[in-house]
Short mmCIF file of C-alpha atoms in Angstrom, two decimals:
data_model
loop_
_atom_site.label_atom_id
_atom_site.label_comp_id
_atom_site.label_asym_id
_atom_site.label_seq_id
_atom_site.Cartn_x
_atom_site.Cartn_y
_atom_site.Cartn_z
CA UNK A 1 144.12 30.58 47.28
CA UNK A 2 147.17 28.56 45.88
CA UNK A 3 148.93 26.58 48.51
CA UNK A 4 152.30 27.89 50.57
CA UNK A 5 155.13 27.91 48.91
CA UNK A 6 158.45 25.87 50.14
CA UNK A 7 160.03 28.88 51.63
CA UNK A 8 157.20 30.48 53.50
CA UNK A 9 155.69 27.13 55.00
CA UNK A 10 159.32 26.54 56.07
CA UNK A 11 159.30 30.11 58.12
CA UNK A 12 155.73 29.18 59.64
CA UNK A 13 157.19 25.94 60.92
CA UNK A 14 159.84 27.66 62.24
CA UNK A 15 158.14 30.07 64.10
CA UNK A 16 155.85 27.43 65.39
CA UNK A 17 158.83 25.51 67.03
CA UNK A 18 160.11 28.44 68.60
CA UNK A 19 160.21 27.92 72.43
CA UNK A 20 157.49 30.11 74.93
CA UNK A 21 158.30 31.34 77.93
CA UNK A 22 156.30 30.04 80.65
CA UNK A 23 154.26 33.13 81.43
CA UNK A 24 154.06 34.35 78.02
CA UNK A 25 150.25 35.74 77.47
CA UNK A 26 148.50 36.13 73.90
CA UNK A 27 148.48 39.83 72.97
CA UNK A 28 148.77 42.08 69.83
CA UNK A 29 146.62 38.44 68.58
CA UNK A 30 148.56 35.66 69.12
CA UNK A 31 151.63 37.21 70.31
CA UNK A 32 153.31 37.44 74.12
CA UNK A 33 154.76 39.86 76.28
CA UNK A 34 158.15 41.73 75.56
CA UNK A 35 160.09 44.01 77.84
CA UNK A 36 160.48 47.08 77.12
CA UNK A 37 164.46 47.14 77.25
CA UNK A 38 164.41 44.04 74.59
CA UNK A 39 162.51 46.64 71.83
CA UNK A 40 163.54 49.96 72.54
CA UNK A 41 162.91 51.49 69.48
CA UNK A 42 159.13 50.23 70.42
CA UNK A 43 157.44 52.97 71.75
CA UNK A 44 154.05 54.50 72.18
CA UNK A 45 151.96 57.77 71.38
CA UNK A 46 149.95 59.08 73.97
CA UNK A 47 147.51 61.99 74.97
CA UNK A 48 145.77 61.20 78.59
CA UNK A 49 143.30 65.14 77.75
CA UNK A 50 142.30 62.93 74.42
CA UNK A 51 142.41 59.20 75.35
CA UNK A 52 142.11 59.09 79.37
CA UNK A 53 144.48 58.48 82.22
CA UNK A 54 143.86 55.02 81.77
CA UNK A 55 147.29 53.33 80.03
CA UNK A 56 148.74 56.73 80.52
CA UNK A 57 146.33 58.00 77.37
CA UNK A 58 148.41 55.58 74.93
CA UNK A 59 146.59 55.38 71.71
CA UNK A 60 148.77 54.38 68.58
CA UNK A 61 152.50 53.08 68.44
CA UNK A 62 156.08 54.48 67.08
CA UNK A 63 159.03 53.36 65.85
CA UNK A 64 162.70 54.81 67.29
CA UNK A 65 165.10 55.49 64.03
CA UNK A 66 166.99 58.23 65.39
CA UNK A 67 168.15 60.13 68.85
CA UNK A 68 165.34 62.43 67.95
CA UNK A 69 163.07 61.40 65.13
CA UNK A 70 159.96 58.68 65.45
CA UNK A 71 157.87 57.53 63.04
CA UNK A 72 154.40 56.24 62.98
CA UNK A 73 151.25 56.38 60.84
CA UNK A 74 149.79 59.20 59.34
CA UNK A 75 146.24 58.42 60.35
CA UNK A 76 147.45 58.41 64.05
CA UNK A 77 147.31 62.40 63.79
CA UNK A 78 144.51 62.79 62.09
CA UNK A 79 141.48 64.80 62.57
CA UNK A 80 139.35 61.72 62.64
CA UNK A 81 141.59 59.96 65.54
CA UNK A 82 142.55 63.09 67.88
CA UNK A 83 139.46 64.92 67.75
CA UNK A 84 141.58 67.59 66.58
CA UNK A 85 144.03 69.06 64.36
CA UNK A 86 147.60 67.88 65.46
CA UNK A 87 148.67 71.04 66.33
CA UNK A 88 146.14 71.65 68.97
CA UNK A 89 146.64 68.45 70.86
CA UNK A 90 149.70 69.40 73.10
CA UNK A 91 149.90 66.77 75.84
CA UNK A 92 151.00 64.35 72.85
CA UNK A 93 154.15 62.41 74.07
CA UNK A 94 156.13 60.07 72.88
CA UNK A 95 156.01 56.83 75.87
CA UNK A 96 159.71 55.25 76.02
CA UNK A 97 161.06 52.22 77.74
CA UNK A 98 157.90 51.93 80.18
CA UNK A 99 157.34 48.33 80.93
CA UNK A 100 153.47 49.05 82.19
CA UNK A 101 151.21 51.75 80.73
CA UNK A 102 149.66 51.96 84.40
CA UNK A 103 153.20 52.78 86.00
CA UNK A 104 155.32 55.89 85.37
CA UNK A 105 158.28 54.32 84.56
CA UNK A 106 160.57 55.06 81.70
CA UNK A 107 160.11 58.45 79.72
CA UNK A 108 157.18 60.90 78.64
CA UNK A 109 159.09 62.96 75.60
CA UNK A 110 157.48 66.16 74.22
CA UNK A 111 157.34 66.69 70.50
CA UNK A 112 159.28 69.25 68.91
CA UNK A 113 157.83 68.78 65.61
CA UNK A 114 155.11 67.12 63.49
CA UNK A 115 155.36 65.53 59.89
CA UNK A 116 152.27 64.44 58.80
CA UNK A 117 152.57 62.89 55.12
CA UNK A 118 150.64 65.28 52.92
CA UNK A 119 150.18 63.06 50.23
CA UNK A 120 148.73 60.18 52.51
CA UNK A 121 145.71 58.64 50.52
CA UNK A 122 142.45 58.43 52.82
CA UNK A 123 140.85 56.09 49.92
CA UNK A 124 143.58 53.87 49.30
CA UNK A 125 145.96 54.17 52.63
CA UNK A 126 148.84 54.70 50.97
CA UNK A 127 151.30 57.04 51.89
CA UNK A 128 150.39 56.28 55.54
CA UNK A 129 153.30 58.04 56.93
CA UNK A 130 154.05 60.83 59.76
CA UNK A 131 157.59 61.86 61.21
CA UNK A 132 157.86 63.01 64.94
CA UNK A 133 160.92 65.17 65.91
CA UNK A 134 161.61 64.96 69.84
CA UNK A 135 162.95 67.86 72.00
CA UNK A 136 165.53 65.76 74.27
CA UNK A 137 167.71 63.21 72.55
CA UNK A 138 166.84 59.58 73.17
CA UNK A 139 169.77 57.01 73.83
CA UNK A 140 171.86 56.36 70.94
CA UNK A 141 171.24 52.64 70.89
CA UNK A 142 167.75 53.36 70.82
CA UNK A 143 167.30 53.37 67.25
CA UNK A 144 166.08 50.58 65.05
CA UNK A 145 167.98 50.66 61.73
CA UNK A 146 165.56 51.01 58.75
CA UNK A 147 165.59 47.91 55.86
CA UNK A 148 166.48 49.80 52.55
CA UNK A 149 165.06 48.57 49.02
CA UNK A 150 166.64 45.11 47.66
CA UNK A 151 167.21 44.06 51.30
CA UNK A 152 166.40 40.22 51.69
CA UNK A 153 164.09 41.22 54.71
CA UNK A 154 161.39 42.21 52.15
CA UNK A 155 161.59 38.40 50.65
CA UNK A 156 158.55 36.01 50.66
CA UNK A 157 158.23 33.66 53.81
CA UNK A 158 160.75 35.83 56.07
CA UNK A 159 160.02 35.85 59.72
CA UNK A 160 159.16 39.18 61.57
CA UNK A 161 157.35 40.69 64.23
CA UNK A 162 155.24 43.10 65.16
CA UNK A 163 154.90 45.32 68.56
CA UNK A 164 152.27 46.53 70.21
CA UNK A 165 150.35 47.86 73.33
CA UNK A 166 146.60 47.49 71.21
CA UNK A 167 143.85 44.69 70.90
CA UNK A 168 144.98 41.73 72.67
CA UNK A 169 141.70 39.69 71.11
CA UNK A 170 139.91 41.62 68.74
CA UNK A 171 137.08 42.60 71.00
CA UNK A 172 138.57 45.70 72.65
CA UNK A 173 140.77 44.36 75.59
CA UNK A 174 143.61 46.42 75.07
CA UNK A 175 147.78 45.26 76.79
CA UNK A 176 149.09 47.70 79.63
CA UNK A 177 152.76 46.20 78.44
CA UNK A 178 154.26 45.98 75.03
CA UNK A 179 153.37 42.97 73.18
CA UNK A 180 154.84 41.20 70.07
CA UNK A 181 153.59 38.77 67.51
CA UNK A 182 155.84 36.69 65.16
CA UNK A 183 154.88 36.37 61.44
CA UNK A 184 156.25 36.00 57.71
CA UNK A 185 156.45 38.00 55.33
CA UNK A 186 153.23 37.35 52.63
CA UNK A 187 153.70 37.24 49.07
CA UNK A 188 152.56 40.58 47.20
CA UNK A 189 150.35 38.43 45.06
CA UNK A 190 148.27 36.87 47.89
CA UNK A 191 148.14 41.02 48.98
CA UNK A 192 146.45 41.72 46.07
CA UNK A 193 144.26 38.96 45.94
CA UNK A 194 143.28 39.92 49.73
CA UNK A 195 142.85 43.55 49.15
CA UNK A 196 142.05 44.17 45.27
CA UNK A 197 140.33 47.64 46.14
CA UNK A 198 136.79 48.34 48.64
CA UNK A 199 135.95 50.70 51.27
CA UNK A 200 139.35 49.36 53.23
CA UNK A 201 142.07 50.09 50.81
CA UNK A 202 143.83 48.99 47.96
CA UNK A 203 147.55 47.58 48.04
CA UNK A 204 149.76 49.00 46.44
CA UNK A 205 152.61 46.93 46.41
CA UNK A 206 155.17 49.71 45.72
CA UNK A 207 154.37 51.28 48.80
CA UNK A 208 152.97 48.75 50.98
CA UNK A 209 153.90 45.40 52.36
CA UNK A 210 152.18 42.48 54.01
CA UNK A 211 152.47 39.94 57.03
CA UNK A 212 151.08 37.40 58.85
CA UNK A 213 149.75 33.79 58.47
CA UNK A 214 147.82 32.05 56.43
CA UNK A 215 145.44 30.31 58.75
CA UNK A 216 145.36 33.31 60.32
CA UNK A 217 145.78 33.71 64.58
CA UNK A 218 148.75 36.43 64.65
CA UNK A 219 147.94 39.99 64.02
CA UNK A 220 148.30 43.68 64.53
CA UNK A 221 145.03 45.40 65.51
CA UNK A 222 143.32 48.32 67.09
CA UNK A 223 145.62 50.43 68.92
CA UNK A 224 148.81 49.34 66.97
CA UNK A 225 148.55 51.87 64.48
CA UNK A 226 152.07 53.19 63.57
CA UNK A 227 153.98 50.29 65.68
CA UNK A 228 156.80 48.71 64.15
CA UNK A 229 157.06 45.47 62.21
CA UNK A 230 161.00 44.42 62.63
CA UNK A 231 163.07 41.19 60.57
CA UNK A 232 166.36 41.11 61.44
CA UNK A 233 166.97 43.50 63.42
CA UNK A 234 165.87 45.86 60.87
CA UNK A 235 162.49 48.40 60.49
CA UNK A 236 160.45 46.92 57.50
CA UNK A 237 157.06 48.12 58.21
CA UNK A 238 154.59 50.26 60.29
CA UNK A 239 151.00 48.90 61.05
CA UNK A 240 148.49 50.85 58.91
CA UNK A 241 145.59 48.45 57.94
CA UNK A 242 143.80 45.35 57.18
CA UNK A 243 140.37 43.93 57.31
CA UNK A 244 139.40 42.08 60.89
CA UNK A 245 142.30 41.02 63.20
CA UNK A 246 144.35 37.68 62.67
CA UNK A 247 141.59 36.55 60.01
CA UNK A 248 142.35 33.93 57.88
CA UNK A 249 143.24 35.22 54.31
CA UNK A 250 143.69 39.07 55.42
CA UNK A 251 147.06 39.43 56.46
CA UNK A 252 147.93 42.96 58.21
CA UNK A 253 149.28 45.67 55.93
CA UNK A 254 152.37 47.89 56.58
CA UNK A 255 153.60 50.99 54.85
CA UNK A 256 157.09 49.64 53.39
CA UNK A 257 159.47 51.53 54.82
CA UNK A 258 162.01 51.46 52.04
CA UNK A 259 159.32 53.26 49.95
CA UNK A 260 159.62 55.88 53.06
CA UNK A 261 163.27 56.22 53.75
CA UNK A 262 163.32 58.98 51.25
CA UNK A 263 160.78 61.20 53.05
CA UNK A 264 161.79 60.11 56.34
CA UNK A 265 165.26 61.63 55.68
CA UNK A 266 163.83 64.40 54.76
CA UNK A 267 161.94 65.59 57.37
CA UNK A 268 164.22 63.84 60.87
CA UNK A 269 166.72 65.96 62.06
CA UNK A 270 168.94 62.86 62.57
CA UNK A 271 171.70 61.71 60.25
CA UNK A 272 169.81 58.04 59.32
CA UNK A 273 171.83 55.29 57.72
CA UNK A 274 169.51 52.42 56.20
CA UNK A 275 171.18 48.99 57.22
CA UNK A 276 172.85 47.13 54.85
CA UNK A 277 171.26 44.73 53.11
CA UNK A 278 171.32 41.03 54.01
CA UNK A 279 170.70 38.13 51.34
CA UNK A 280 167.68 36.20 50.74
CA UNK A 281 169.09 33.10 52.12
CA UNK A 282 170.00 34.91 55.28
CA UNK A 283 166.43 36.52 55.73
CA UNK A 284 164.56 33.14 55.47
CA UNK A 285 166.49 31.32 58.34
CA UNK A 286 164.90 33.26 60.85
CA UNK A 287 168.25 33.62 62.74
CA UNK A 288 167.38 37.27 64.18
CA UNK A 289 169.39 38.86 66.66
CA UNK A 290 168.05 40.91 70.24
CA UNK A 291 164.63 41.88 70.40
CA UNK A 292 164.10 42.49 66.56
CA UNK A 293 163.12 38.41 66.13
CA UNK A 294 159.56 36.50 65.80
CA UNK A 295 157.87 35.81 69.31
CA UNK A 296 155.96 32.38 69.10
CA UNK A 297 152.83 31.72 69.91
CA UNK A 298 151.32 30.49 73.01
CA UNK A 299 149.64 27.03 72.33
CA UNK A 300 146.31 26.44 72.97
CA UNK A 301 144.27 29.29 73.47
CA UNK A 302 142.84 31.17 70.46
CA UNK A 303 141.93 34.91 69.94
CA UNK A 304 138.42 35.81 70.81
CA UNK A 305 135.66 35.02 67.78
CA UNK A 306 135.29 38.63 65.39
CA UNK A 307 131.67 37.52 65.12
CA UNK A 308 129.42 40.13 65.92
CA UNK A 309 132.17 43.02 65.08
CA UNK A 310 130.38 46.14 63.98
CA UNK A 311 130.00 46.85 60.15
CA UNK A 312 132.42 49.31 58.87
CA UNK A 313 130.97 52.09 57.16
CA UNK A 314 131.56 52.01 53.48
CA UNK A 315 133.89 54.78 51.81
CA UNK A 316 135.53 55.61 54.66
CA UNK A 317 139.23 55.63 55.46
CA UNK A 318 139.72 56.83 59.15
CA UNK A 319 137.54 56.63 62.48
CA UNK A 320 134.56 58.49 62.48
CA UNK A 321 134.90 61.96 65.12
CA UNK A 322 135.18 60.40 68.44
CA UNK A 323 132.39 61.14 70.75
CA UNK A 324 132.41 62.31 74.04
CA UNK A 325 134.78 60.18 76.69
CA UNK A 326 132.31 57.70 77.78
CA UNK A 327 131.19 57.23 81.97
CA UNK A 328 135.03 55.38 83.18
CA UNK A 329 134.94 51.51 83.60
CA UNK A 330 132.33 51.42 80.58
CA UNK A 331 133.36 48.74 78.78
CA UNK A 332 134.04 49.87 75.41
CA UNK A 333 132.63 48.65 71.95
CA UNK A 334 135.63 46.93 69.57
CA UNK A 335 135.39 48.84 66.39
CA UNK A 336 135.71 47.54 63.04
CA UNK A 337 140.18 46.74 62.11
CA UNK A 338 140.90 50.32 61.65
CA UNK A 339 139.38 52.69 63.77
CA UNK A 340 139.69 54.72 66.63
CA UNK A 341 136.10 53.87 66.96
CA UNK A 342 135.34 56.20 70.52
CA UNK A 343 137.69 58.80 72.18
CA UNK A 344 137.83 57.07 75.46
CA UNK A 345 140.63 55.41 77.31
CA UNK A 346 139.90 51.56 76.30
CA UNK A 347 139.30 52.88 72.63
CA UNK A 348 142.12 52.97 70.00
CA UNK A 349 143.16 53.56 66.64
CA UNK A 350 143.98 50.48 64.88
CA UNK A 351 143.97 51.26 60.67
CA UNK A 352 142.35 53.53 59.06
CA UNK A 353 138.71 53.19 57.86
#
């Protein structure tokens, strides 16, 4: 692997600086806890008759971009995940502004509508895309604006964050509250070179995008599925996959969302304006604004070791059909980055297969 670049080890030492709040707690790997009002657009998919009462049934993330349109990740509806065709699971809800997934604070929205990206590749993960139309109207300054193509955001080395209720250490302790992780944005190259084309995926830098660290530490994982990853106040990306959780040299990977914005217009019944977009120079000082910035990592405590992780079956690009809800305070297996693994409510969907 060629050594960082001037930019990007610039943005790591600037995220590594960053103060911590005194009670922050690693979560979403490496990350710390957020409130819910600071990353409203954050919110969470649920279905308690699918996933168990247990973090009110939450079982993949969203993203806010409109009064009444959502967006996560097209494997979040799938088959493979729910057990069931989308269109039969009606308890799904949208979670909003609920500081604790054990509480009943905040919102439970009902779904109007259901996009699910019919040209989403199961073999590579591209296209990994799904647009959720609300029935009641969500706060106008919930939305997240969305980072259009040629923004700066999308540069090598630029800081951003992801958000998340999943995996707090890769071996299937999943967050009751929302979570967030600062990274940088990786180089496509390095992408590439990390996922060249298996049984995981193949990026596709058109359509995809990727963040993280180099050494690894900071990561989306299961359960994050569909969550947003946010620089500068803008939507870049929405976790889809990766290989492991924080590992060294296999950054998380995000369906770039100004490959999406035409498709997302499409289908939301929401007049969406991208943002406008901001220079390089302004994207790599990490100078973010509200809740949209990178969240620093607790020192010294590291995620929980991967070893021992189950092998992911080869060919695959989703969960394999959950099994029946297992006896309640089982302590569920971790499956591989990627899958729902088991229907049951400490088991999430991650990235696909």
């Amino acid at each position: 692997m060629r050594s960082l670049s001037y930019p990007l080890a610039g943005a790591v030492a600037l995220l590594l600086a960053a103060p911590v709040p005194a009670q922050a707690d690693l979560a979403v790997v490496g990350g710390q806890s957020v409130r819910a009002a600071e990353a409203p657009w954050a919110v969470a998919l649920a279905s308690r008759q699918r996933f168990g009462p247990a973090r009110s049934g939450q079982f993949c993330g969203g993203a806010v971009v409109g009064q009444r349109t959502v967006l996560t990740a097209a494997h979040c509806l799938s088959r493979e995940v729910l057990g069931t065709d989308v269109s039969e699971a009606k308890d799904l809800r949208v979670i909003y502004g609920r500081d604790d997934l054990r509480g009943v604070s905040g919102s439970e929205l009902e779904l109007r509508a259901t996009w699910v990206n019919p040209d989403f590749d199961t073999e590579t993960n591209e296209g990994d895309l799904a647009v959720l139309t609300l029935k009641d109207p969500l706060p106008h300054d919930s939305a997240i604006a969305l980072a259009q193509a040629g923004d700066g955001v999308y540069r090598t080395g630029t800081p951003t964050a992801v958000y998340g209720w999943g995996d707090m250490f890769g071996n299937g302790t999943y967050s009751e509250t929302l979570r967030a992780a600062g990274l940088v944005m990786m180089d496509d190259a390095q992408c590439e070179r990390a996922y060249p084309g298996s049984a995981e995926g193949v990026y596709r830098r058109a359509t995809m995008l990727c963040a993280g660290l180099p050494a690894g530490g900071r990561d989306a994982c299961q359960g994050d599925s569909g969550g947003p990853l946010v620089a500068r106040g803008r939507l870049v990306g929405l976790v889809s996959w990766g290989s492991g959780c924080a590992q060294p040299g296999h950054p998380g990977v995000y369906t770039r969302i100004s490959a999406a914005i035409d498709k997302v217009k499409e289908h939301s019944v929401d007049v969406l304006k991208p943002a406008p977009p901001i220079s390089p120079s302004e994207a790599r000082s990490g100078r973010v604004t509200g809740g949209a910035g990178p969240v620093a990592r607790k020192h010294g405590r590291q995620p929980a070791s991967h070893a021992g992780r189950p092998a992911r079956p080869k060919g695959r690009s989703h969960a394999v059909p959950p099994p029946p809800v297992p006896v309640r305070g089982q302590r569920p297996v971790s499956p591989p980055r990627g899958a729902a693994g088991q229907r049951s409510a400490g088991e999430h969907p991650r990235r696909p297969w």
